[in-house]
């Protein structure tokens, strides 16, 4: 079973969602469903079918390195404005995968110890090992997004960080990492509605941060910062994929498809037994009476 069994996809997600040369964030409708012709009901069916595929690919990826010598691994980077749905992606897309094969890192504001090192220091410690799918809930891109908007670093330093990121990611790719960088793109109005829902529902209060409104006031600056990120760090080795996220069902389906196509390209294989299978069957039967 392959990713293309999801017949509502009319184009590869890796093509339809890529932020290639000339991409402009304001031109992308946050309610669009690029490359997919189905509706919400179709999306639910395809997401459920994709969970089984993703689980099999993940197990094969894990087995190929732990039972063999494969060096492949996948890193999913999730970036977005507040309330865009990163947590839902982790729950609904990665939730059906064996947790033993997932390495999740949620990056918050850096600690004093982390600030004493280069910005990539804490990131390098959390890159996935061979055979794993790593998930970054926010990432090293915070250091060129928030740092730019809040003027926490000089323009010269921001430029240095773009170059450092490109070099860092190129090295990861050379070592066998497939990087899937996703920006979940929601509209200003949709974010307002989602934040208001958190305030109106007691069971959502824990997800609300008063600072979210302060960040919302910087919306235009963040959109410009994201555009700069795409312009400077969407490389051949590690391109960006921008997923319209006003429709939660599509955002989840799209990220799942990006992962499926990435794993399909790796095509991890079950490792061959390093023992005599026939002899072991004979030995085992002898213990079974």
PDB file of C-alpha atoms in Angstrom:
ATOM      1  CA  UNK A   1       0.000   0.000   0.000  1.00  0.00           C
ATOM      2  CA  UNK A   2       1.461   3.359  -0.982  1.00  0.00           C
ATOM      3  CA  UNK A   3       0.672   7.002  -0.338  1.00  0.00           C
ATOM      4  CA  UNK A   4      -0.907   7.241  -3.799  1.00  0.00           C
ATOM      5  CA  UNK A   5      -3.674   4.838  -2.748  1.00  0.00           C
ATOM      6  CA  UNK A   6      -5.304   7.983  -1.388  1.00  0.00           C
ATOM      7  CA  UNK A   7      -6.999   8.750  -4.689  1.00  0.00           C
ATOM      8  CA  UNK A   8      -8.265  12.197  -3.709  1.00  0.00           C
ATOM      9  CA  UNK A   9      -4.693  13.458  -4.012  1.00  0.00           C
ATOM     10  CA  UNK A  10      -4.299  14.740  -7.566  1.00  0.00           C
ATOM     11  CA  UNK A  11      -0.679  15.772  -7.052  1.00  0.00           C
ATOM     12  CA  UNK A  12       2.148  14.765  -4.752  1.00  0.00           C
ATOM     13  CA  UNK A  13       1.911  16.733  -1.520  1.00  0.00           C
ATOM     14  CA  UNK A  14       5.676  17.227  -1.699  1.00  0.00           C
ATOM     15  CA  UNK A  15       5.071  19.132  -4.936  1.00  0.00           C
ATOM     16  CA  UNK A  16       1.756  20.844  -4.236  1.00  0.00           C
ATOM     17  CA  UNK A  17       2.791  22.256  -0.864  1.00  0.00           C
ATOM     18  CA  UNK A  18       6.417  23.146  -1.523  1.00  0.00           C
ATOM     19  CA  UNK A  19       7.485  26.759  -0.992  1.00  0.00           C
ATOM     20  CA  UNK A  20       9.555  26.961  -4.127  1.00  0.00           C
ATOM     21  CA  UNK A  21      11.167  29.865  -5.903  1.00  0.00           C
ATOM     22  CA  UNK A  22       8.828  32.825  -6.135  1.00  0.00           C
ATOM     23  CA  UNK A  23       6.520  31.564  -3.362  1.00  0.00           C
ATOM     24  CA  UNK A  24       4.690  34.364  -1.566  1.00  0.00           C
ATOM     25  CA  UNK A  25       2.837  33.615   1.670  1.00  0.00           C
ATOM     26  CA  UNK A  26       0.105  36.267   1.126  1.00  0.00           C
ATOM     27  CA  UNK A  27      -0.843  34.527  -2.134  1.00  0.00           C
ATOM     28  CA  UNK A  28      -1.803  31.276  -0.394  1.00  0.00           C
ATOM     29  CA  UNK A  29      -5.402  31.008   0.812  1.00  0.00           C
ATOM     30  CA  UNK A  30      -5.373  29.497   4.344  1.00  0.00           C
ATOM     31  CA  UNK A  31      -8.615  27.660   3.470  1.00  0.00           C
ATOM     32  CA  UNK A  32      -7.222  26.071   0.311  1.00  0.00           C
ATOM     33  CA  UNK A  33      -6.540  22.345  -0.115  1.00  0.00           C
ATOM     34  CA  UNK A  34      -3.667  22.262  -2.655  1.00  0.00           C
ATOM     35  CA  UNK A  35      -3.350  18.953  -4.473  1.00  0.00           C
ATOM     36  CA  UNK A  36      -6.426  17.431  -2.809  1.00  0.00           C
ATOM     37  CA  UNK A  37      -9.928  17.336  -4.289  1.00  0.00           C
ATOM     38  CA  UNK A  38     -11.779  15.641  -1.436  1.00  0.00           C
ATOM     39  CA  UNK A  39     -13.899  17.208   1.281  1.00  0.00           C
ATOM     40  CA  UNK A  40     -13.824  16.840   5.065  1.00  0.00           C
ATOM     41  CA  UNK A  41     -15.536  13.439   4.935  1.00  0.00           C
ATOM     42  CA  UNK A  42     -13.050  12.145   2.364  1.00  0.00           C
ATOM     43  CA  UNK A  43     -10.227  13.541   4.459  1.00  0.00           C
ATOM     44  CA  UNK A  44     -11.359  11.590   7.507  1.00  0.00           C
ATOM     45  CA  UNK A  45     -11.381   8.354   5.510  1.00  0.00           C
ATOM     46  CA  UNK A  46      -7.959   9.020   4.004  1.00  0.00           C
ATOM     47  CA  UNK A  47      -6.468  10.047   7.344  1.00  0.00           C
ATOM     48  CA  UNK A  48      -7.612   6.772   8.929  1.00  0.00           C
ATOM     49  CA  UNK A  49      -6.213   4.757   6.014  1.00  0.00           C
ATOM     50  CA  UNK A  50      -2.968   6.696   6.165  1.00  0.00           C
ATOM     51  CA  UNK A  51      -2.474   5.912   9.850  1.00  0.00           C
ATOM     52  CA  UNK A  52      -2.031   2.234   9.035  1.00  0.00           C
ATOM     53  CA  UNK A  53       0.416   3.046   6.250  1.00  0.00           C
ATOM     54  CA  UNK A  54       2.400   5.412   8.439  1.00  0.00           C
ATOM     55  CA  UNK A  55       2.587   2.856  11.244  1.00  0.00           C
ATOM     56  CA  UNK A  56       3.967   0.217   8.865  1.00  0.00           C
ATOM     57  CA  UNK A  57       6.530   2.575   7.367  1.00  0.00           C
ATOM     58  CA  UNK A  58       7.646   3.656  10.843  1.00  0.00           C
ATOM     59  CA  UNK A  59       8.107   0.055  11.960  1.00  0.00           C
ATOM     60  CA  UNK A  60      10.097  -0.767   8.833  1.00  0.00           C
ATOM     61  CA  UNK A  61      12.240   2.344   9.308  1.00  0.00           C
ATOM     62  CA  UNK A  62      12.951   1.348  12.913  1.00  0.00           C
ATOM     63  CA  UNK A  63      13.664  -2.279  12.020  1.00  0.00           C
ATOM     64  CA  UNK A  64      15.980  -1.366   9.141  1.00  0.00           C
ATOM     65  CA  UNK A  65      18.363   0.387  11.513  1.00  0.00           C
ATOM     66  CA  UNK A  66      17.926  -1.690  14.660  1.00  0.00           C
ATOM     67  CA  UNK A  67      17.961  -5.035  12.876  1.00  0.00           C
ATOM     68  CA  UNK A  68      20.237  -3.852  10.070  1.00  0.00           C
ATOM     69  CA  UNK A  69      22.632  -1.027   9.310  1.00  0.00           C
ATOM     70  CA  UNK A  70      20.370   1.548   7.629  1.00  0.00           C
ATOM     71  CA  UNK A  71      21.058   5.160   8.610  1.00  0.00           C
ATOM     72  CA  UNK A  72      17.755   6.671   7.453  1.00  0.00           C
ATOM     73  CA  UNK A  73      15.693   8.840   9.757  1.00  0.00           C
ATOM     74  CA  UNK A  74      12.999  11.513   9.326  1.00  0.00           C
ATOM     75  CA  UNK A  75      12.702  14.899  11.004  1.00  0.00           C
ATOM     76  CA  UNK A  76       9.340  16.673  10.947  1.00  0.00           C
ATOM     77  CA  UNK A  77       9.681  20.363  11.819  1.00  0.00           C
ATOM     78  CA  UNK A  78       6.428  22.109  12.769  1.00  0.00           C
ATOM     79  CA  UNK A  79       6.279  25.900  12.809  1.00  0.00           C
ATOM     80  CA  UNK A  80       3.225  28.130  13.009  1.00  0.00           C
ATOM     81  CA  UNK A  81       1.539  31.070  14.621  1.00  0.00           C
ATOM     82  CA  UNK A  82      -0.156  30.317  17.952  1.00  0.00           C
ATOM     83  CA  UNK A  83      -3.264  28.082  17.740  1.00  0.00           C
ATOM     84  CA  UNK A  84      -2.484  26.904  14.196  1.00  0.00           C
ATOM     85  CA  UNK A  85      -2.759  23.244  15.197  1.00  0.00           C
ATOM     86  CA  UNK A  86       0.707  21.843  15.899  1.00  0.00           C
ATOM     87  CA  UNK A  87      -0.591  19.855  18.862  1.00  0.00           C
ATOM     88  CA  UNK A  88      -3.379  18.387  16.763  1.00  0.00           C
ATOM     89  CA  UNK A  89      -0.859  17.282  14.158  1.00  0.00           C
ATOM     90  CA  UNK A  90       1.165  15.479  16.803  1.00  0.00           C
ATOM     91  CA  UNK A  91      -1.937  13.772  18.253  1.00  0.00           C
ATOM     92  CA  UNK A  92      -3.817  12.884  15.081  1.00  0.00           C
ATOM     93  CA  UNK A  93      -0.942  12.177  12.695  1.00  0.00           C
ATOM     94  CA  UNK A  94       1.687  10.675  14.977  1.00  0.00           C
ATOM     95  CA  UNK A  95      -0.753   9.222  17.517  1.00  0.00           C
ATOM     96  CA  UNK A  96      -1.149   5.948  15.649  1.00  0.00           C
ATOM     97  CA  UNK A  97       2.577   5.279  15.388  1.00  0.00           C
ATOM     98  CA  UNK A  98       4.546   3.148  17.861  1.00  0.00           C
ATOM     99  CA  UNK A  99       5.842   5.719  20.390  1.00  0.00           C
ATOM    100  CA  UNK A 100       9.098   3.770  20.687  1.00  0.00           C
ATOM    101  CA  UNK A 101       9.983   4.930  17.197  1.00  0.00           C
ATOM    102  CA  UNK A 102       9.163   8.609  17.741  1.00  0.00           C
ATOM    103  CA  UNK A 103      11.390  11.266  19.294  1.00  0.00           C
ATOM    104  CA  UNK A 104       9.387  14.397  20.157  1.00  0.00           C
ATOM    105  CA  UNK A 105      10.981  17.677  21.167  1.00  0.00           C
ATOM    106  CA  UNK A 106       8.916  20.735  22.109  1.00  0.00           C
ATOM    107  CA  UNK A 107      11.164  23.775  22.210  1.00  0.00           C
ATOM    108  CA  UNK A 108      10.192  26.541  24.615  1.00  0.00           C
ATOM    109  CA  UNK A 109      12.017  29.754  25.502  1.00  0.00           C
ATOM    110  CA  UNK A 110      15.719  28.909  25.931  1.00  0.00           C
ATOM    111  CA  UNK A 111      17.062  28.427  29.448  1.00  0.00           C
ATOM    112  CA  UNK A 112      20.043  30.421  30.777  1.00  0.00           C
ATOM    113  CA  UNK A 113      22.254  27.414  30.069  1.00  0.00           C
ATOM    114  CA  UNK A 114      21.009  27.203  26.497  1.00  0.00           C
ATOM    115  CA  UNK A 115      21.463  30.938  26.004  1.00  0.00           C
ATOM    116  CA  UNK A 116      25.100  30.541  26.990  1.00  0.00           C
ATOM    117  CA  UNK A 117      25.651  28.419  23.861  1.00  0.00           C
ATOM    118  CA  UNK A 118      25.077  28.991  20.154  1.00  0.00           C
ATOM    119  CA  UNK A 119      21.373  28.816  19.221  1.00  0.00           C
ATOM    120  CA  UNK A 120      21.802  25.427  17.506  1.00  0.00           C
ATOM    121  CA  UNK A 121      23.375  23.785  20.560  1.00  0.00           C
ATOM    122  CA  UNK A 122      20.086  22.642  22.084  1.00  0.00           C
ATOM    123  CA  UNK A 123      18.746  21.615  18.681  1.00  0.00           C
ATOM    124  CA  UNK A 124      21.697  19.389  17.812  1.00  0.00           C
ATOM    125  CA  UNK A 125      21.068  17.369  20.985  1.00  0.00           C
ATOM    126  CA  UNK A 126      17.538  16.461  19.858  1.00  0.00           C
ATOM    127  CA  UNK A 127      17.970  15.411  16.241  1.00  0.00           C
ATOM    128  CA  UNK A 128      16.519  11.922  15.654  1.00  0.00           C
ATOM    129  CA  UNK A 129      18.691   8.841  15.689  1.00  0.00           C
ATOM    130  CA  UNK A 130      18.819   6.377  12.803  1.00  0.00           C
ATOM    131  CA  UNK A 131      15.506   4.560  12.463  1.00  0.00           C
ATOM    132  CA  UNK A 132      13.436   7.197  14.236  1.00  0.00           C
ATOM    133  CA  UNK A 133      10.926   9.832  13.215  1.00  0.00           C
ATOM    134  CA  UNK A 134      11.781  13.019  15.052  1.00  0.00           C
ATOM    135  CA  UNK A 135       9.168  15.719  15.599  1.00  0.00           C
ATOM    136  CA  UNK A 136      10.093  19.290  16.493  1.00  0.00           C
ATOM    137  CA  UNK A 137       7.169  21.243  17.959  1.00  0.00           C
ATOM    138  CA  UNK A 138       8.734  24.624  17.177  1.00  0.00           C
ATOM    139  CA  UNK A 139      12.429  24.537  16.437  1.00  0.00           C
ATOM    140  CA  UNK A 140      15.615  26.419  15.616  1.00  0.00           C
ATOM    141  CA  UNK A 141      13.468  28.667  13.442  1.00  0.00           C
ATOM    142  CA  UNK A 142      12.223  30.438  16.551  1.00  0.00           C
ATOM    143  CA  UNK A 143      15.686  32.015  16.643  1.00  0.00           C
ATOM    144  CA  UNK A 144      15.106  33.766  13.327  1.00  0.00           C
ATOM    145  CA  UNK A 145      11.373  34.430  13.768  1.00  0.00           C
ATOM    146  CA  UNK A 146      10.864  35.698  17.311  1.00  0.00           C
ATOM    147  CA  UNK A 147      14.395  37.084  17.368  1.00  0.00           C
ATOM    148  CA  UNK A 148      13.669  39.143  14.260  1.00  0.00           C
ATOM    149  CA  UNK A 149      10.212  40.352  15.281  1.00  0.00           C
ATOM    150  CA  UNK A 150      11.180  41.239  18.840  1.00  0.00           C
ATOM    151  CA  UNK A 151      14.610  42.518  17.784  1.00  0.00           C
ATOM    152  CA  UNK A 152      16.356  40.096  20.142  1.00  0.00           C
ATOM    153  CA  UNK A 153      19.246  39.849  17.691  1.00  0.00           C
ATOM    154  CA  UNK A 154      20.780  42.235  15.188  1.00  0.00           C
ATOM    155  CA  UNK A 155      19.991  41.956  11.465  1.00  0.00           C
ATOM    156  CA  UNK A 156      23.589  40.831  10.924  1.00  0.00           C
ATOM    157  CA  UNK A 157      23.177  38.042  13.485  1.00  0.00           C
ATOM    158  CA  UNK A 158      19.873  36.963  11.950  1.00  0.00           C
ATOM    159  CA  UNK A 159      21.598  36.654   8.579  1.00  0.00           C
ATOM    160  CA  UNK A 160      24.354  34.568  10.171  1.00  0.00           C
ATOM    161  CA  UNK A 161      21.734  32.267  11.633  1.00  0.00           C
ATOM    162  CA  UNK A 162      20.077  31.694   8.246  1.00  0.00           C
ATOM    163  CA  UNK A 163      23.431  30.521   6.880  1.00  0.00           C
ATOM    164  CA  UNK A 164      24.100  28.401   9.975  1.00  0.00           C
ATOM    165  CA  UNK A 165      20.688  26.742   9.623  1.00  0.00           C
ATOM    166  CA  UNK A 166      21.285  25.906   5.972  1.00  0.00           C
ATOM    167  CA  UNK A 167      24.665  24.387   6.774  1.00  0.00           C
ATOM    168  CA  UNK A 168      23.279  22.471   9.756  1.00  0.00           C
ATOM    169  CA  UNK A 169      20.385  21.012   7.767  1.00  0.00           C
ATOM    170  CA  UNK A 170      22.633  20.104   4.818  1.00  0.00           C
ATOM    171  CA  UNK A 171      24.822  18.115   7.220  1.00  0.00           C
ATOM    172  CA  UNK A 172      21.790  16.299   8.620  1.00  0.00           C
ATOM    173  CA  UNK A 173      20.689  15.347   5.117  1.00  0.00           C
ATOM    174  CA  UNK A 174      24.167  14.041   4.292  1.00  0.00           C
ATOM    175  CA  UNK A 175      23.971  11.839   7.393  1.00  0.00           C
ATOM    176  CA  UNK A 176      20.691  10.246   6.247  1.00  0.00           C
ATOM    177  CA  UNK A 177      18.016  12.574   7.617  1.00  0.00           C
ATOM    178  CA  UNK A 178      14.994  13.456   5.495  1.00  0.00           C
ATOM    179  CA  UNK A 179      13.802  16.843   6.751  1.00  0.00           C
ATOM    180  CA  UNK A 180      10.135  17.768   6.321  1.00  0.00           C
ATOM    181  CA  UNK A 181       9.758  21.428   7.318  1.00  0.00           C
ATOM    182  CA  UNK A 182       6.113  22.445   7.663  1.00  0.00           C
ATOM    183  CA  UNK A 183       4.614  25.855   8.307  1.00  0.00           C
ATOM    184  CA  UNK A 184       0.913  25.661   9.220  1.00  0.00           C
ATOM    185  CA  UNK A 185      -0.673  28.728   7.624  1.00  0.00           C
ATOM    186  CA  UNK A 186      -3.797  30.158   9.243  1.00  0.00           C
ATOM    187  CA  UNK A 187      -5.514  33.487   8.751  1.00  0.00           C
ATOM    188  CA  UNK A 188      -5.609  36.333  11.247  1.00  0.00           C
ATOM    189  CA  UNK A 189      -9.374  35.928  11.673  1.00  0.00           C
ATOM    190  CA  UNK A 190      -9.137  32.163  12.184  1.00  0.00           C
ATOM    191  CA  UNK A 191      -6.510  32.617  14.874  1.00  0.00           C
ATOM    192  CA  UNK A 192      -8.764  35.108  16.674  1.00  0.00           C
ATOM    193  CA  UNK A 193     -11.642  32.629  16.673  1.00  0.00           C
ATOM    194  CA  UNK A 194      -9.460  29.814  17.989  1.00  0.00           C
ATOM    195  CA  UNK A 195      -8.033  31.954  20.777  1.00  0.00           C
ATOM    196  CA  UNK A 196     -11.535  33.101  21.736  1.00  0.00           C
ATOM    197  CA  UNK A 197     -12.669  29.468  21.912  1.00  0.00           C
ATOM    198  CA  UNK A 198      -9.896  28.809  24.405  1.00  0.00           C
ATOM    199  CA  UNK A 199     -11.206  31.644  26.574  1.00  0.00           C
ATOM    200  CA  UNK A 200     -14.841  30.565  26.319  1.00  0.00           C
ATOM    201  CA  UNK A 201     -14.222  26.921  27.227  1.00  0.00           C
ATOM    202  CA  UNK A 202     -12.917  26.098  30.712  1.00  0.00           C
ATOM    203  CA  UNK A 203     -11.373  22.896  29.370  1.00  0.00           C
ATOM    204  CA  UNK A 204      -9.289  25.030  26.991  1.00  0.00           C
ATOM    205  CA  UNK A 205      -8.099  27.651  29.486  1.00  0.00           C
ATOM    206  CA  UNK A 206      -4.893  25.716  30.118  1.00  0.00           C
ATOM    207  CA  UNK A 207      -3.983  26.190  26.449  1.00  0.00           C
ATOM    208  CA  UNK A 208      -4.407  29.964  26.558  1.00  0.00           C
ATOM    209  CA  UNK A 209      -1.480  32.270  27.191  1.00  0.00           C
ATOM    210  CA  UNK A 210      -2.084  36.012  27.686  1.00  0.00           C
ATOM    211  CA  UNK A 211       1.084  36.560  25.707  1.00  0.00           C
ATOM    212  CA  UNK A 212      -0.696  35.172  22.635  1.00  0.00           C
ATOM    213  CA  UNK A 213      -2.547  38.467  22.239  1.00  0.00           C
ATOM    214  CA  UNK A 214       0.719  40.389  22.420  1.00  0.00           C
ATOM    215  CA  UNK A 215       2.174  38.185  19.690  1.00  0.00           C
ATOM    216  CA  UNK A 216      -1.015  38.583  17.645  1.00  0.00           C
ATOM    217  CA  UNK A 217      -0.421  42.327  17.608  1.00  0.00           C
ATOM    218  CA  UNK A 218       2.786  41.579  15.707  1.00  0.00           C
ATOM    219  CA  UNK A 219       1.003  39.577  12.985  1.00  0.00           C
ATOM    220  CA  UNK A 220       2.310  41.550   9.961  1.00  0.00           C
ATOM    221  CA  UNK A 221       5.862  41.393  11.281  1.00  0.00           C
ATOM    222  CA  UNK A 222       5.608  37.633  11.750  1.00  0.00           C
ATOM    223  CA  UNK A 223       4.272  37.152   8.232  1.00  0.00           C
ATOM    224  CA  UNK A 224       7.290  39.066   6.914  1.00  0.00           C
ATOM    225  CA  UNK A 225       9.599  37.009   9.122  1.00  0.00           C
ATOM    226  CA  UNK A 226       8.149  33.761   7.787  1.00  0.00           C
ATOM    227  CA  UNK A 227       8.545  34.983   4.231  1.00  0.00           C
ATOM    228  CA  UNK A 228      12.212  35.729   4.945  1.00  0.00           C
ATOM    229  CA  UNK A 229      12.604  32.213   6.350  1.00  0.00           C
ATOM    230  CA  UNK A 230      11.188  30.694   3.170  1.00  0.00           C
ATOM    231  CA  UNK A 231      13.345  32.918   0.978  1.00  0.00           C
ATOM    232  CA  UNK A 232      16.550  32.150   2.884  1.00  0.00           C
ATOM    233  CA  UNK A 233      16.159  28.560   4.073  1.00  0.00           C
ATOM    234  CA  UNK A 234      13.913  26.705   1.635  1.00  0.00           C
ATOM    235  CA  UNK A 235      16.769  24.807   0.015  1.00  0.00           C
ATOM    236  CA  UNK A 236      17.015  21.867  -2.351  1.00  0.00           C
ATOM    237  CA  UNK A 237      18.241  19.699   0.517  1.00  0.00           C
ATOM    238  CA  UNK A 238      15.599  20.871   3.005  1.00  0.00           C
ATOM    239  CA  UNK A 239      12.685  22.706   1.362  1.00  0.00           C
ATOM    240  CA  UNK A 240       9.766  24.272   3.200  1.00  0.00           C
ATOM    241  CA  UNK A 241       6.190  23.064   2.819  1.00  0.00           C
ATOM    242  CA  UNK A 242       3.404  25.525   3.617  1.00  0.00           C
ATOM    243  CA  UNK A 243       0.143  23.843   4.619  1.00  0.00           C
ATOM    244  CA  UNK A 244      -3.080  25.885   4.626  1.00  0.00           C
ATOM    245  CA  UNK A 245      -4.435  25.207   8.114  1.00  0.00           C
ATOM    246  CA  UNK A 246      -7.782  26.984   8.506  1.00  0.00           C
ATOM    247  CA  UNK A 247      -9.328  23.572   7.811  1.00  0.00           C
ATOM    248  CA  UNK A 248      -7.863  21.379  10.553  1.00  0.00           C
ATOM    249  CA  UNK A 249      -8.803  18.181   8.758  1.00  0.00           C
ATOM    250  CA  UNK A 250      -6.782  19.170   5.699  1.00  0.00           C
ATOM    251  CA  UNK A 251      -3.746  20.288   7.694  1.00  0.00           C
ATOM    252  CA  UNK A 252      -3.565  16.917   9.430  1.00  0.00           C
ATOM    253  CA  UNK A 253      -4.096  14.995   6.222  1.00  0.00           C
ATOM    254  CA  UNK A 254      -1.502  17.066   4.359  1.00  0.00           C
ATOM    255  CA  UNK A 255       1.216  16.564   6.971  1.00  0.00           C
ATOM    256  CA  UNK A 256       0.462  12.855   7.030  1.00  0.00           C
ATOM    257  CA  UNK A 257       0.795  12.701   3.252  1.00  0.00           C
ATOM    258  CA  UNK A 258       4.087  14.597   3.326  1.00  0.00           C
ATOM    259  CA  UNK A 259       5.432  12.007   5.754  1.00  0.00           C
ATOM    260  CA  UNK A 260       4.042   9.090   3.750  1.00  0.00           C
ATOM    261  CA  UNK A 261       5.624  10.307   0.527  1.00  0.00           C
ATOM    262  CA  UNK A 262       8.923  10.909   2.313  1.00  0.00           C
ATOM    263  CA  UNK A 263       8.933   7.421   3.809  1.00  0.00           C
ATOM    264  CA  UNK A 264       7.820   5.925   0.524  1.00  0.00           C
ATOM    265  CA  UNK A 265      10.890   7.472  -1.110  1.00  0.00           C
ATOM    266  CA  UNK A 266      13.126   5.923   1.576  1.00  0.00           C
ATOM    267  CA  UNK A 267      11.306   2.591   1.172  1.00  0.00           C
ATOM    268  CA  UNK A 268      12.792   0.995   4.318  1.00  0.00           C
ATOM    269  CA  UNK A 269      13.074  -2.780   4.097  1.00  0.00           C
ATOM    270  CA  UNK A 270      12.708  -5.470   6.726  1.00  0.00           C
ATOM    271  CA  UNK A 271      16.230  -6.618   7.637  1.00  0.00           C
ATOM    272  CA  UNK A 272      17.255 -10.151   6.733  1.00  0.00           C
ATOM    273  CA  UNK A 273      17.656 -12.611   9.601  1.00  0.00           C
ATOM    274  CA  UNK A 274      21.241 -13.029  10.790  1.00  0.00           C
ATOM    275  CA  UNK A 275      20.550 -16.605  11.899  1.00  0.00           C
ATOM    276  CA  UNK A 276      19.450 -19.861  10.281  1.00  0.00           C
ATOM    277  CA  UNK A 277      15.645 -19.600  10.272  1.00  0.00           C
ATOM    278  CA  UNK A 278      15.061 -23.272   9.472  1.00  0.00           C
ATOM    279  CA  UNK A 279      17.398 -24.388  12.250  1.00  0.00           C
ATOM    280  CA  UNK A 280      15.704 -22.090  14.754  1.00  0.00           C
ATOM    281  CA  UNK A 281      12.266 -23.416  13.786  1.00  0.00           C
ATOM    282  CA  UNK A 282      13.530 -26.928  14.447  1.00  0.00           C
ATOM    283  CA  UNK A 283      14.963 -25.929  17.833  1.00  0.00           C
ATOM    284  CA  UNK A 284      11.763 -24.133  18.818  1.00  0.00           C
ATOM    285  CA  UNK A 285       9.522 -27.039  17.811  1.00  0.00           C
ATOM    286  CA  UNK A 286      11.597 -29.280  20.074  1.00  0.00           C
ATOM    287  CA  UNK A 287      10.488 -27.172  23.041  1.00  0.00           C
ATOM    288  CA  UNK A 288       6.825 -27.259  22.070  1.00  0.00           C
ATOM    289  CA  UNK A 289       6.195 -30.980  22.629  1.00  0.00           C
TER     290      UNK A 289
END
